[in-house]
Short mmCIF file of C-alpha atoms in Angstrom, two decimals:
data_model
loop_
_atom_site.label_atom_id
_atom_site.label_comp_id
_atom_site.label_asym_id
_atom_site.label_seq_id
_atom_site.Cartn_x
_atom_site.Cartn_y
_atom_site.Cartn_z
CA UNK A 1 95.55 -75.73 -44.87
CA UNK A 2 94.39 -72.14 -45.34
CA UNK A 3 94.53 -69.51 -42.82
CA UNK A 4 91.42 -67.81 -40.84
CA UNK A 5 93.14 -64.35 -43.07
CA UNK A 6 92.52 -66.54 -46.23
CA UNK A 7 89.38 -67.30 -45.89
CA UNK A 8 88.00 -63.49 -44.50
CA UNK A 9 89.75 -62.01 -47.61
CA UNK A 10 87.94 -64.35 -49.81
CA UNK A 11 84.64 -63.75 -48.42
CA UNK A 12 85.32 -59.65 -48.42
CA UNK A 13 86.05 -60.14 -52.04
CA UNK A 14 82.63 -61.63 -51.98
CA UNK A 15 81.13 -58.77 -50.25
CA UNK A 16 82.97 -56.13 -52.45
CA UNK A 17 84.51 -54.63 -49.24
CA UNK A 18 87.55 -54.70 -50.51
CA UNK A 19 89.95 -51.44 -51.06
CA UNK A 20 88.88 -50.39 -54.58
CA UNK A 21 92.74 -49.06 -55.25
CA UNK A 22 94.78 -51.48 -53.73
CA UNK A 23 92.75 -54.59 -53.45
CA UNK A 24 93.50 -54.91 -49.90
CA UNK A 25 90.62 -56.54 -47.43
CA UNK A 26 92.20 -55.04 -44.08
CA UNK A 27 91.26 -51.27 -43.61
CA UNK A 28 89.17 -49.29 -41.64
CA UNK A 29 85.57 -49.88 -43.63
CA UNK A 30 86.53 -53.49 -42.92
CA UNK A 31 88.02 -53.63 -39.44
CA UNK A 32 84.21 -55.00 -37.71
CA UNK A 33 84.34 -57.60 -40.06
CA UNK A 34 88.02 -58.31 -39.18
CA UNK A 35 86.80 -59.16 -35.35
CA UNK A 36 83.56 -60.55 -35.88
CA UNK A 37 84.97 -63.51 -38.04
CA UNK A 38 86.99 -66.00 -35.78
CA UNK A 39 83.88 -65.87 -33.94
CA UNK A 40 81.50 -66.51 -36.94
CA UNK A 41 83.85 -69.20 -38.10
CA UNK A 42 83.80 -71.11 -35.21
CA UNK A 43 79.90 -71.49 -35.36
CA UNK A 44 80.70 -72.75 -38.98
CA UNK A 45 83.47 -75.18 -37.90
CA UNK A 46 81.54 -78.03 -36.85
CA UNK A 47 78.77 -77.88 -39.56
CA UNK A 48 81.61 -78.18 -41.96
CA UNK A 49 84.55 -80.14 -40.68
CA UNK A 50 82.31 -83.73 -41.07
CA UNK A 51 82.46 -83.15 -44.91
CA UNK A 52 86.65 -82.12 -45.52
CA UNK A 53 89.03 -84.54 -45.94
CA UNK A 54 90.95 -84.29 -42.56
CA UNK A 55 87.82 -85.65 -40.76
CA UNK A 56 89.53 -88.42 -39.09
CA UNK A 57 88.29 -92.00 -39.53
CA UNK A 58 85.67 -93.65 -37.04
CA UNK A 59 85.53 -96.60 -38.21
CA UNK A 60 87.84 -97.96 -35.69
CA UNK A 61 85.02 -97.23 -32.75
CA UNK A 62 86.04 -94.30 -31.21
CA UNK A 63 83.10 -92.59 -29.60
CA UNK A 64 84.61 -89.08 -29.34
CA UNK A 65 82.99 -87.02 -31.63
CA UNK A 66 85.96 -85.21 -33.55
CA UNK A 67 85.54 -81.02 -33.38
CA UNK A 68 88.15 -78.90 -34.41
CA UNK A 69 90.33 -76.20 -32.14
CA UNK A 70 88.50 -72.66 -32.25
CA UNK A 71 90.18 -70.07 -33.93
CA UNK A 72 91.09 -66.56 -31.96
CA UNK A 73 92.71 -64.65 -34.54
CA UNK A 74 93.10 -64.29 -38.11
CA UNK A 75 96.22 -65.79 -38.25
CA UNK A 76 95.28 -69.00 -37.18
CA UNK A 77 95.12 -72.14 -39.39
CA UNK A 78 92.28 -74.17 -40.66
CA UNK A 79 92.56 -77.86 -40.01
CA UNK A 80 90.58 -77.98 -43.16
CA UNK A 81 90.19 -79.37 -47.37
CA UNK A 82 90.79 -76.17 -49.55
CA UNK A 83 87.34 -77.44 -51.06
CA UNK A 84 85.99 -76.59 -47.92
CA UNK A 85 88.44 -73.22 -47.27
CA UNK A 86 87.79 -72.04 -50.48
CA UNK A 87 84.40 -72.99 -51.80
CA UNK A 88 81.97 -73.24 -48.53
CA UNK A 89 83.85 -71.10 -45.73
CA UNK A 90 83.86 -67.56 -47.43
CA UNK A 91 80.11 -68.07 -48.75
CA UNK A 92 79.14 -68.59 -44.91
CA UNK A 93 81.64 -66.04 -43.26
CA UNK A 94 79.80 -63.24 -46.08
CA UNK A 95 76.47 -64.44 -45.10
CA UNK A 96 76.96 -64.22 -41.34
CA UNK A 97 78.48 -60.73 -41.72
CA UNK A 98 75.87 -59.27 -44.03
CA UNK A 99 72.97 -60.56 -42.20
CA UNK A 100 71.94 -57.41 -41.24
CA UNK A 101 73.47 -55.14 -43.54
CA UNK A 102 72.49 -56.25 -46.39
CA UNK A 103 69.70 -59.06 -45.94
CA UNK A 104 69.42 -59.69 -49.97
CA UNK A 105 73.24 -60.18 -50.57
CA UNK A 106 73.83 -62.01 -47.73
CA UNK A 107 70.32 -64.38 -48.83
CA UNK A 108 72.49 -65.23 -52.04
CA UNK A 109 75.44 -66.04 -49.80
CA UNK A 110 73.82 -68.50 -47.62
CA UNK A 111 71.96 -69.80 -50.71
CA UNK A 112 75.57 -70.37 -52.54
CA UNK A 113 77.02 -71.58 -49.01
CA UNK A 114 74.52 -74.42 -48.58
CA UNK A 115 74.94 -75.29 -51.74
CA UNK A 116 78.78 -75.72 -51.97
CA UNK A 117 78.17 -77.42 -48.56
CA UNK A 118 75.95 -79.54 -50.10
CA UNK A 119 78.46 -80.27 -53.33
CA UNK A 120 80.99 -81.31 -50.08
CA UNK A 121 78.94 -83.92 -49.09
CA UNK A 122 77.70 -85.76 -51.81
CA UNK A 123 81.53 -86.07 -52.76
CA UNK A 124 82.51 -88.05 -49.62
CA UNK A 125 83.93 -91.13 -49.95
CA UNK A 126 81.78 -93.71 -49.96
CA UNK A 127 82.26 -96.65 -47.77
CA UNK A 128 82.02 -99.22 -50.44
CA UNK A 129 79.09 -101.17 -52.08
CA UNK A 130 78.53 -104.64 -50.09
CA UNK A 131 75.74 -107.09 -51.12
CA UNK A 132 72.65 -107.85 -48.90
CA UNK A 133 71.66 -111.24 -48.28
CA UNK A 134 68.00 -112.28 -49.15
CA UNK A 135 67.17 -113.28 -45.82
CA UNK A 136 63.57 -113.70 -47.07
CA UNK A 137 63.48 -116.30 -50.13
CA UNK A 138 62.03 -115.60 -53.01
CA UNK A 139 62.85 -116.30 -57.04
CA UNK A 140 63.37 -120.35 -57.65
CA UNK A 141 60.53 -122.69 -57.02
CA UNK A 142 57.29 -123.45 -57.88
CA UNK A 143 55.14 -121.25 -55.66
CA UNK A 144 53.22 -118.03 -56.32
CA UNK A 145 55.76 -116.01 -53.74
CA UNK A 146 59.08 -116.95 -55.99
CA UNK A 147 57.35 -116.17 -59.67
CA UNK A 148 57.20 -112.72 -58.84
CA UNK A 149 60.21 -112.50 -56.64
CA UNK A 150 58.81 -112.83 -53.59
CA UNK A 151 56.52 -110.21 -51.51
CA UNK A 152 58.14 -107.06 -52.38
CA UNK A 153 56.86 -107.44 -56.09
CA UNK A 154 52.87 -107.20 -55.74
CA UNK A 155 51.82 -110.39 -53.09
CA UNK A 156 50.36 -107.72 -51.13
CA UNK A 157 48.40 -106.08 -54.16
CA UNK A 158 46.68 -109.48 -54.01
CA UNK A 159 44.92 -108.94 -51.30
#
């Protein structure tokens, strides 16, 4: 798990807000940023928490949708991947804080946030290939229908 502090000093890294002596993201340039960003990250939170690997499991029927605490400080946790922490989090945090401060920067952030978002989800776990019955016939016999594997394959282009 990464902290709320993680994830802002990644994203002021981003945003080349850092202190250009001492590398450190906390000083007085940066302080705004500091308090806007548990707020910021909790409108991210449930956009990304379906695609980390601490989403729980539903296949056992719960109907509670699963949402995550909201932070309050920077020193709170993450119940979150580090994909997510790492990769997707800072993009979004830099985005929301630049939005009007820099509108072109923070374009490139949300471009490179939905995109890592978009990397998180296509790597889910997949829940398995199962075959489908042919419910519907089709590919032995002597009729038109089963020569060309039934209606899906052209019967309709008949017409």
């Amino acid at each position: 798990m990464a902290s709320v502090q993680d994830v802002f000093d990644m994203a002021i890294h981003l945003m080349d807000a850092q202190n250009e002596s001492t590398g450190a993201t906390r000083t007085t340039d940066t302080n705004e940023y500091a308090l806007r960003t548990p707020n910021i990250l909790n409108t991210l939170l449930d956009e990304v928490y379906p695609y980390s690997d601490t989403y729980p499991d539903l296949s056992d029927g719960t109907k509670t949708r699963p949402s995550l605490v909201s932070v309050t400080s920077l020193d709170d946790y993450l119940d979150l991947d580090y994909y997510i922490c790492r990769n997707v989090l800072p993009y979004g945090l830099a985005w929301l804080l630049l939005t009007e401060e820099n509108p072109q920067q923070s374009n490139l952030f949300c471009q490179t946030y939905l995109k890592n978002l978009n990397t998180a989800k296509s790597r889910l776990p997949s829940s398995g290939i199962e075959s489908v019955e042919d419910v519907y016939g089709g590919g032995g016999g002597d009729n038109y229908l089963s020569r060309w594997g039934g209606i899906e394959y052209g019967w309709f282009g008949q017409w």
